[in-house]
Short mmCIF file of C-alpha atoms and ligand atoms in Angstrom, two decimals:
data_model
loop_
_atom_site.label_atom_id
_atom_site.label_comp_id
_atom_site.label_asym_id
_atom_site.label_seq_id
_atom_site.Cartn_x
_atom_site.Cartn_y
_atom_site.Cartn_z
CA MET A 28 197.41 124.79 -12.91
CA ALA A 29 194.35 123.85 -14.53
CA ALA A 30 194.47 120.68 -12.95
CA SER A 31 195.11 122.02 -9.32
CA PHE A 32 192.16 124.62 -9.78
CA LEU A 33 190.07 121.51 -10.43
CA LEU A 34 190.96 119.64 -7.42
CA LEU A 35 190.23 122.89 -5.27
CA LEU A 36 186.90 122.96 -6.84
CA THR A 37 186.13 119.33 -6.03
CA SER A 38 187.49 119.67 -2.32
CA VAL A 39 185.14 122.63 -1.84
CA GLY A 40 182.44 120.95 -3.34
CA LEU A 41 182.90 117.80 -1.14
CA PHE A 42 183.58 120.24 1.86
CA LEU A 43 180.26 121.86 1.05
CA SER A 44 178.33 118.90 0.65
CA ALA A 45 179.64 117.38 3.75
CA GLN A 46 179.40 120.42 5.92
CA ALA A 47 176.25 122.24 4.88
CA GLN A 48 173.60 119.43 3.44
CA ASP A 49 169.93 120.44 4.56
CA CYS A 50 167.29 118.40 5.77
CA SER A 51 163.89 118.34 4.24
CA SER A 52 160.57 118.61 5.99
CA PRO A 53 160.51 115.88 8.69
CA VAL A 54 157.73 113.30 8.81
CA GLY A 55 156.13 112.67 12.34
CA GLY A 56 154.20 109.89 13.77
CA ASP A 57 150.37 109.68 13.75
CA ASN A 58 148.30 112.46 15.28
CA MET A 59 151.15 114.92 15.60
CA GLY A 60 152.83 117.81 13.79
CA LEU A 61 155.78 120.29 13.92
CA LYS A 62 155.52 123.00 16.48
CA GLY A 63 155.45 126.66 15.49
CA ASN A 64 156.59 128.06 12.20
CA ASP A 65 158.65 124.98 11.34
CA ILE A 66 155.64 123.78 9.90
CA LEU A 67 156.01 126.35 7.09
CA LEU A 68 159.71 125.47 6.25
CA GLN A 69 160.66 123.52 3.29
CA SER A 70 164.03 122.70 4.21
CA PHE A 71 166.14 122.60 7.46
CA PRO A 72 169.82 123.68 7.69
CA ASP A 73 172.48 121.12 9.04
CA GLY A 74 172.28 120.81 12.90
CA THR A 75 168.54 122.25 13.08
CA LYS A 76 166.36 120.82 16.08
CA VAL A 77 162.69 120.46 15.59
CA THR A 78 160.13 119.72 18.07
CA PHE A 79 156.69 117.83 17.33
CA ALA A 80 153.51 118.17 19.32
CA CYS A 81 150.55 116.08 19.55
CA ASP A 82 147.43 116.99 17.49
CA VAL A 83 144.46 118.57 19.17
CA GLY A 84 142.52 115.80 21.13
CA TYR A 85 145.71 113.94 21.47
CA VAL A 86 148.27 113.68 24.35
CA THR A 87 152.06 112.15 24.25
CA ALA A 88 152.47 108.88 25.29
CA GLY A 89 156.01 109.42 26.21
CA GLY A 90 159.26 109.69 24.27
CA SER A 91 161.33 112.84 23.27
CA ALA A 92 159.40 115.07 20.98
CA SER A 93 162.52 116.78 19.37
CA ILE A 94 164.69 115.43 16.24
CA THR A 95 167.88 116.94 15.06
CA CYS A 96 168.97 117.34 11.33
CA THR A 97 172.45 115.91 10.86
CA ALA A 98 174.08 115.91 7.40
CA GLY A 99 170.81 115.82 5.51
CA ASP A 100 169.03 113.29 7.99
CA TRP A 101 166.84 113.71 11.03
CA SER A 102 167.42 111.68 13.93
CA SER A 103 164.48 109.20 14.74
CA LEU A 104 161.72 110.40 16.67
CA ARG A 105 160.72 108.77 19.90
CA MET A 106 157.30 110.29 20.89
CA THR A 107 153.98 108.62 20.24
CA CYS A 108 150.71 110.22 20.52
CA LYS A 109 147.39 108.80 22.09
CA ARG A 110 143.62 110.04 22.35
CA LYS A 111 142.81 112.11 25.05
CA GLN A 112 140.25 110.57 27.73
CA CYS A 113 137.31 112.46 28.85
CA GLY A 114 136.79 110.28 32.03
CA ALA A 115 133.52 110.06 33.65
CA PHE A 116 130.52 112.48 33.05
CA GLU A 117 128.76 114.38 35.57
CA ASP A 118 126.17 112.39 37.50
CA VAL A 119 122.70 112.89 35.98
CA PRO A 120 119.99 112.60 38.84
CA ASN A 121 117.38 109.92 37.82
CA GLY A 122 119.29 109.34 34.75
CA ASN A 123 121.60 106.52 33.28
CA VAL A 124 124.90 107.44 31.42
CA ASP A 125 125.82 105.25 28.36
CA TYR A 126 129.45 105.23 27.56
CA SER A 127 129.24 102.21 25.20
CA GLN A 128 130.93 104.21 22.58
CA GLY A 129 133.72 104.91 24.73
CA ASN A 130 135.08 107.85 26.51
CA GLU A 131 138.05 109.09 24.66
CA PHE A 132 138.43 111.92 22.16
CA GLY A 133 135.71 112.07 19.58
CA ASP A 134 133.52 109.25 21.38
CA LYS A 135 129.95 110.32 22.17
CA LEU A 136 127.97 109.50 25.31
CA THR A 137 124.28 109.11 25.56
CA VAL A 138 122.39 110.19 28.71
CA THR A 139 118.62 108.39 29.26
CA CYS A 140 116.07 108.98 31.93
CA LYS A 141 114.89 106.39 34.39
CA PRO A 142 110.90 105.66 33.94
CA GLY A 143 108.83 108.13 34.88
CA TYR A 144 111.42 111.20 34.28
CA ASN A 145 111.59 113.09 30.95
CA LEU A 146 114.94 114.39 29.56
CA VAL A 147 115.38 117.99 29.16
CA GLY A 148 118.30 118.95 26.87
CA ASN A 149 120.91 117.10 24.73
CA PRO A 150 121.07 113.39 25.58
CA ASN A 151 124.23 113.06 23.69
CA ILE A 152 127.40 114.33 24.74
CA LEU A 153 131.15 114.55 22.69
CA CYS A 154 134.23 113.91 24.21
CA GLY A 155 136.45 116.88 23.13
CA ASN A 156 139.79 118.42 23.76
CA GLU A 157 138.62 120.04 26.76
CA GLY A 158 136.52 117.20 28.22
CA TRP A 159 133.20 116.32 27.54
CA MET A 160 131.81 119.02 25.56
CA GLY A 161 128.17 120.42 26.50
CA ARG A 162 126.04 120.70 29.58
CA PRO A 163 124.33 117.45 30.90
CA PRO A 164 120.78 116.97 30.21
CA VAL A 165 118.33 117.11 33.21
CA CYS A 166 116.00 114.29 33.75
CA GLU A 167 112.66 116.00 35.11
CA VAL A 168 110.22 114.03 37.19
CA MET A 169 107.02 113.42 34.82
CA TYR A 170 103.51 114.65 35.99
CA CYS A 171 100.08 113.48 35.73
CA HIS A 172 97.11 115.42 35.42
CA PRO A 173 94.43 114.80 38.14
CA PRO A 174 91.61 112.30 36.76
CA LYS A 175 88.46 113.88 35.69
CA THR A 176 86.06 114.40 39.19
CA PRO A 177 83.70 111.66 39.20
CA THR A 178 80.09 112.41 39.38
CA ILE A 179 79.69 110.39 42.48
CA GLY A 180 82.37 110.09 44.98
CA SER A 181 85.87 111.89 45.28
CA PHE A 182 89.53 111.13 45.61
CA TYR A 183 92.05 112.99 47.25
CA PRO A 184 94.73 114.63 47.34
CA VAL A 185 93.37 117.14 45.08
CA LYS A 186 95.88 118.73 43.21
CA GLU A 187 96.90 120.71 39.93
CA GLU A 188 99.55 118.13 38.99
CA TYR A 189 100.71 114.99 40.44
CA GLU A 190 104.36 113.78 40.42
CA TYR A 191 105.28 110.30 38.99
CA ARG A 192 104.16 107.30 41.47
CA GLU A 193 102.03 110.04 43.48
CA VAL A 194 98.82 108.06 44.68
CA ILE A 195 95.16 109.26 44.86
CA VAL A 196 92.77 107.32 46.89
CA PHE A 197 88.97 107.34 45.87
CA SER A 198 86.04 106.89 48.24
CA CYS A 199 82.13 106.83 47.78
CA PRO A 200 79.31 108.20 49.79
CA ASP A 201 77.31 105.64 51.81
CA THR A 202 75.27 103.39 50.35
CA PHE A 203 77.29 103.49 47.36
CA THR A 204 80.24 100.87 46.52
CA LEU A 205 83.27 101.41 44.67
CA ASN A 206 83.42 99.56 41.55
CA GLY A 207 87.27 99.33 40.69
CA SER A 208 90.41 99.91 42.32
CA LYS A 209 90.52 102.43 45.32
CA SER A 210 93.87 103.86 44.70
CA LEU A 211 95.51 104.89 41.47
CA SER A 212 98.99 106.10 40.64
CA CYS A 213 100.56 108.39 38.36
CA SER A 214 102.18 105.96 35.85
CA GLU A 215 105.22 106.67 34.11
CA SER A 216 103.20 107.60 30.99
CA GLY A 217 101.90 110.44 32.36
CA VAL A 218 98.46 109.29 33.34
CA PHE A 219 96.90 107.47 36.31
CA SER A 220 96.48 104.07 36.22
CA PRO A 221 94.47 101.60 36.69
CA ALA A 222 91.38 102.94 35.24
CA VAL A 223 89.15 105.58 37.31
CA PRO A 224 86.74 103.66 39.67
CA GLU A 225 82.98 104.42 39.68
CA CYS A 226 80.74 104.87 42.75
CA VAL A 227 77.65 102.29 42.28
CA GLN A 228 74.80 101.24 43.86
CA ILE A 229 74.76 97.29 44.37
CA ASP A 230 70.90 95.94 44.44
CA CYS A 231 70.85 92.05 44.29
CA LYS A 232 67.76 90.33 43.27
CA GLU A 233 65.56 88.77 45.69
CA PRO A 234 67.03 85.10 45.73
CA VAL A 235 64.73 82.54 45.28
CA VAL A 236 65.54 79.09 46.11
CA GLU A 237 63.09 76.13 44.89
CA PHE A 238 62.44 73.67 47.71
CA GLY A 239 64.61 75.71 49.92
CA HIS A 240 63.87 78.66 52.32
CA TRP A 241 65.80 81.57 53.99
CA ASP A 242 67.64 80.65 57.06
CA SER A 243 69.94 83.53 58.32
CA GLY A 244 71.60 86.70 56.84
CA SER A 245 70.19 89.79 55.07
CA ARG A 246 66.43 90.03 54.43
CA GLY A 247 67.09 92.85 51.90
CA PRO A 248 67.47 95.04 49.93
CA TYR A 249 70.56 93.17 49.15
CA THR A 250 73.42 95.51 48.92
CA TYR A 251 77.14 94.82 48.08
CA LYS A 252 78.27 91.84 50.17
CA ALA A 253 74.84 91.11 51.75
CA THR A 254 74.82 87.56 52.86
CA VAL A 255 72.05 85.06 52.93
CA THR A 256 71.92 81.53 54.07
CA PHE A 257 69.22 79.36 52.89
CA LYS A 258 68.24 75.70 54.21
CA CYS A 259 66.50 73.00 52.17
CA ASP A 260 62.74 72.01 52.82
CA LYS A 261 62.35 68.72 54.53
CA GLY A 262 63.00 65.80 52.23
CA TYR A 263 65.59 68.09 50.43
CA ARG A 264 69.24 68.46 50.44
CA MET A 265 71.55 71.26 49.49
CA THR A 266 73.89 70.24 46.59
CA ASN A 267 76.04 73.64 46.62
CA SER A 268 76.91 76.39 48.87
CA ALA A 269 74.19 77.25 51.30
CA THR A 270 75.63 81.04 51.59
CA ILE A 271 75.55 83.47 49.06
CA ILE A 272 77.05 86.91 48.71
CA CYS A 273 75.98 89.94 46.72
CA GLY A 274 78.78 90.54 44.47
CA ILE A 275 79.77 93.90 42.39
CA ASN A 276 78.03 93.04 39.26
CA GLU A 277 74.85 92.51 41.19
CA LEU A 278 74.88 88.85 40.92
CA TRP A 279 74.87 86.37 43.73
CA GLU A 280 77.93 84.68 44.35
CA PRO A 281 78.64 81.87 44.42
CA ALA A 282 75.35 80.47 42.45
CA LEU A 283 72.11 80.07 44.01
CA PRO A 284 71.71 77.10 46.37
CA LYS A 285 70.13 74.07 45.15
CA CYS A 286 67.62 71.81 46.72
CA GLU A 287 67.53 68.27 45.50
CA ALA A 288 65.05 65.71 46.72
CA VAL A 289 66.59 63.18 48.91
CA PRO A 290 66.47 59.43 47.31
CA ALA A 291 63.76 56.86 49.13
CA ASP A 292 66.39 54.82 50.95
CA THR A 293 67.71 57.29 53.03
CA THR A 294 64.24 58.83 54.16
CA THR A 295 63.00 57.80 57.83
CA THR A 296 59.37 57.86 57.15
CA THR A 297 57.42 54.93 55.60
CA LYS A 298 54.19 54.97 54.01
CA SER A 299 52.32 57.38 56.13
CA PRO A 300 49.02 58.79 54.96
CA GLU A 301 50.58 62.10 55.80
CA SER A 302 53.18 61.65 53.41
CA THR A 303 51.09 61.49 50.49
CA THR A 304 49.24 64.32 51.36
CA LYS A 305 52.11 66.62 50.62
CA PRO A 306 52.33 67.09 46.96
CA THR A 307 54.21 70.15 47.16
CA ALA A 308 57.09 68.48 48.51
CA VAL A 309 58.00 66.63 45.21
CA PRO A 310 60.00 68.28 42.32
CA ALA A 311 57.49 68.68 39.41
CA ASP A 312 59.94 68.15 36.97
CA LYS A 313 61.43 65.00 38.33
CA THR A 314 58.55 62.31 38.80
CA THR A 315 54.91 61.68 38.47
CA THR A 316 54.56 60.79 42.15
CA THR A 317 51.81 62.89 43.17
CA LYS A 318 49.57 60.34 41.50
CA SER A 319 50.58 57.43 43.90
CA PRO A 320 50.55 57.18 47.69
CA GLU A 321 54.04 55.45 47.64
CA SER A 322 55.26 58.36 45.72
CA THR A 323 57.06 60.20 48.92
CA THR A 324 58.98 57.00 49.69
CA LYS A 325 60.12 56.50 46.16
CA PRO A 326 60.58 59.91 44.57
CA THR A 327 63.38 58.75 42.72
CA ALA A 328 61.62 55.79 41.00
CA ALA A 329 61.42 55.80 37.51
CA PRO A 330 58.09 57.51 36.03
CA ASP A 331 55.33 54.66 35.49
CA PRO A 332 51.96 56.25 34.63
CA ASN A 333 50.34 52.78 35.32
CA GLY A 334 52.00 52.10 38.63
CA GLY A 335 49.36 53.63 40.50
CA LYS A 336 46.29 51.69 38.98
CA ARG A 337 48.47 48.31 39.38
CA LEU A 338 49.17 49.00 43.06
CA TYR A 339 45.36 49.61 43.55
CA THR A 340 44.49 46.42 41.92
CA GLY A 341 46.98 44.59 43.74
CA LEU A 342 45.91 45.76 47.27
CA GLY A 343 42.29 45.05 46.21
CA VAL A 344 43.13 41.23 45.21
CA ALA A 345 45.24 40.87 48.44
CA PHE A 346 42.35 42.28 50.45
CA ALA A 347 39.75 39.98 48.66
CA ALA A 348 42.02 37.15 49.50
CA ILE A 349 42.32 37.90 53.08
CA ALA A 350 38.49 38.52 53.22
CA LEU A 351 38.07 35.20 51.59
CA VAL A 352 40.52 32.96 53.98
CA ALA A 353 38.84 34.69 56.94
CA ILE A 354 35.26 33.94 55.85
CA ALA A 355 36.19 30.35 54.74
CA GLY A 356 37.97 29.90 58.06
CA GLY A 357 35.04 30.86 60.04
CA LEU A 358 32.62 28.57 57.95
CA TRP A 359 35.31 25.74 58.39
CA ARG A 360 35.41 26.20 61.81
CA CYS A 361 31.53 26.35 62.26
CA GLY A 362 31.04 23.20 60.15
CA PHE A 363 33.91 21.33 62.26
CA LEU A 364 32.21 22.31 65.26
CA LYS A 365 29.03 21.17 64.21
CA ARG A 366 30.39 17.71 63.37
CA LEU A 367 32.43 17.64 66.71
CA MET A 368 29.31 18.30 68.80
CA LYS A 369 27.49 15.67 66.78
CA LYS A 370 30.35 13.28 67.80
CA THR A 371 30.64 14.25 71.13
CA GLY A 372 27.02 15.00 71.73
CA SER A 373 27.71 18.04 73.84
CA GLY A 374 27.40 21.69 73.16
CA ARG A 375 24.28 24.26 72.94
CA GLY A 376 23.30 23.44 69.43
CA ASP A 377 24.42 26.56 67.44
CA ALA A 378 28.22 25.97 67.00
CA CYS A 379 28.53 29.44 65.17
CA ALA A 380 27.46 31.33 68.24
CA VAL A 381 29.99 32.83 70.50
CA PRO A 382 32.22 29.84 71.63
CA THR A 383 31.81 28.81 75.51
CA GLU A 384 35.19 28.12 77.53
CA GLU A 385 34.58 24.75 76.81
CA ASP A 386 34.48 25.02 73.26
CA GLU A 387 37.61 27.45 73.49
CA VAL A 388 39.46 24.41 75.17
CA ALA A 389 38.53 21.95 72.50
CA LEU A 390 39.16 24.29 69.67
CA GLY A 391 42.76 25.02 71.29
CA LYS A 392 43.37 21.15 71.16
CA LEU A 393 42.22 20.82 67.87
CA ASP A 394 43.99 23.80 66.31
CA GLY A 395 47.28 22.80 67.98
CA ALA A 396 46.55 18.99 66.61
CA ALA A 397 45.69 20.45 63.16
CA GLY A 398 48.91 22.59 63.08
CA PRO A 399 49.09 26.33 61.85
C1 LIG B 424 81.75 97.44 37.63
O1 LIG B 424 82.76 97.60 36.50
C2 LIG B 424 82.81 96.62 35.38
C3 LIG B 424 84.11 96.81 34.74
O2 LIG B 424 84.00 98.09 34.38
C4 LIG B 424 81.50 96.77 34.81
O3 LIG B 424 81.57 95.72 33.84
C5 LIG B 424 80.57 96.23 35.79
O4 LIG B 424 79.08 96.28 35.12
C6 LIG B 424 80.20 97.41 36.86
N1 LIG B 424 79.38 96.98 37.77
C7 LIG B 424 78.29 97.74 38.05
C8 LIG B 424 77.29 97.17 39.12
O5 LIG B 424 78.24 98.97 37.67
#
């Protein structure tokens, strides 16, 4: 009897364990949880079916979300969850959207504005469960304040504010010249650039060219861009540009012309008396030529303080020699004639008087015979 009772107990126990073994709380995959109140339960009776749902920010990537408790074991869960995608953000005019972090749940995008635009609002937007969270920022065009009104001259258009890239144009009254850029634009830093120009009165100095003279162009006053062309005096030549222009800095551009004495070899005039009477035509700094008559024909000769003296001495000696030869020749001729007349017994006695035709013939023969 006892044995049969024990057997009964055992079989009941076996039956109970086989028929009614509960399941403990099921464990799901990543980023998911039990749906509804099931999450609060500690054990689940045999045959219970539970359903999982993806966490906030995640969506099912497929597979059944439900499992069943059978004799203390859960069937295997097929569903997986993946992060939600926020997709593309709204267009931000004049801005750029940076998705470098990604565009899924929990990622953050950053909006930047193009040059010349200011960002108003929050530049960082988070990808949330319901998509991008937050309103897009706005890229507002930058403004420039007008520059200070110039003392002389004006600009247009005149406004209270100027948008990025807007241009203003300067002008000067007559007789004034704009020194700087005529037009300025509102830059991305909110100021006009380049620098504000000035209206200036340009007045170049009277150009003086040594050994040169005005040839054509302006006679002065020399305002901006006034042009003058020079010519060199006779005996001088230009070594740089003959035409100069009055520049913005009140300086002649290029440099003033230079006149340089022409070397002797290329002059057409020889030792003429008038050439020596032009001492002004000689560059004072170059030669000592005003002292000597040969000066103008040799302006580039090396300075020689004794050159003039020597020349005079030389000329004197030469002249004296010529005179001597002439006198000697005359005397010789007279003596010869006297001898000739004695020999021939002809002639009128004074051999050194004006020669007669006869004498000339005789002399011609004699000169011819004597040879030059
Ligand atoms: C023109 O502007 C430059 C640069 O600002 C300045 O150096 C120059 O003196 C100005 N010229 C005149 C004639 O004012």
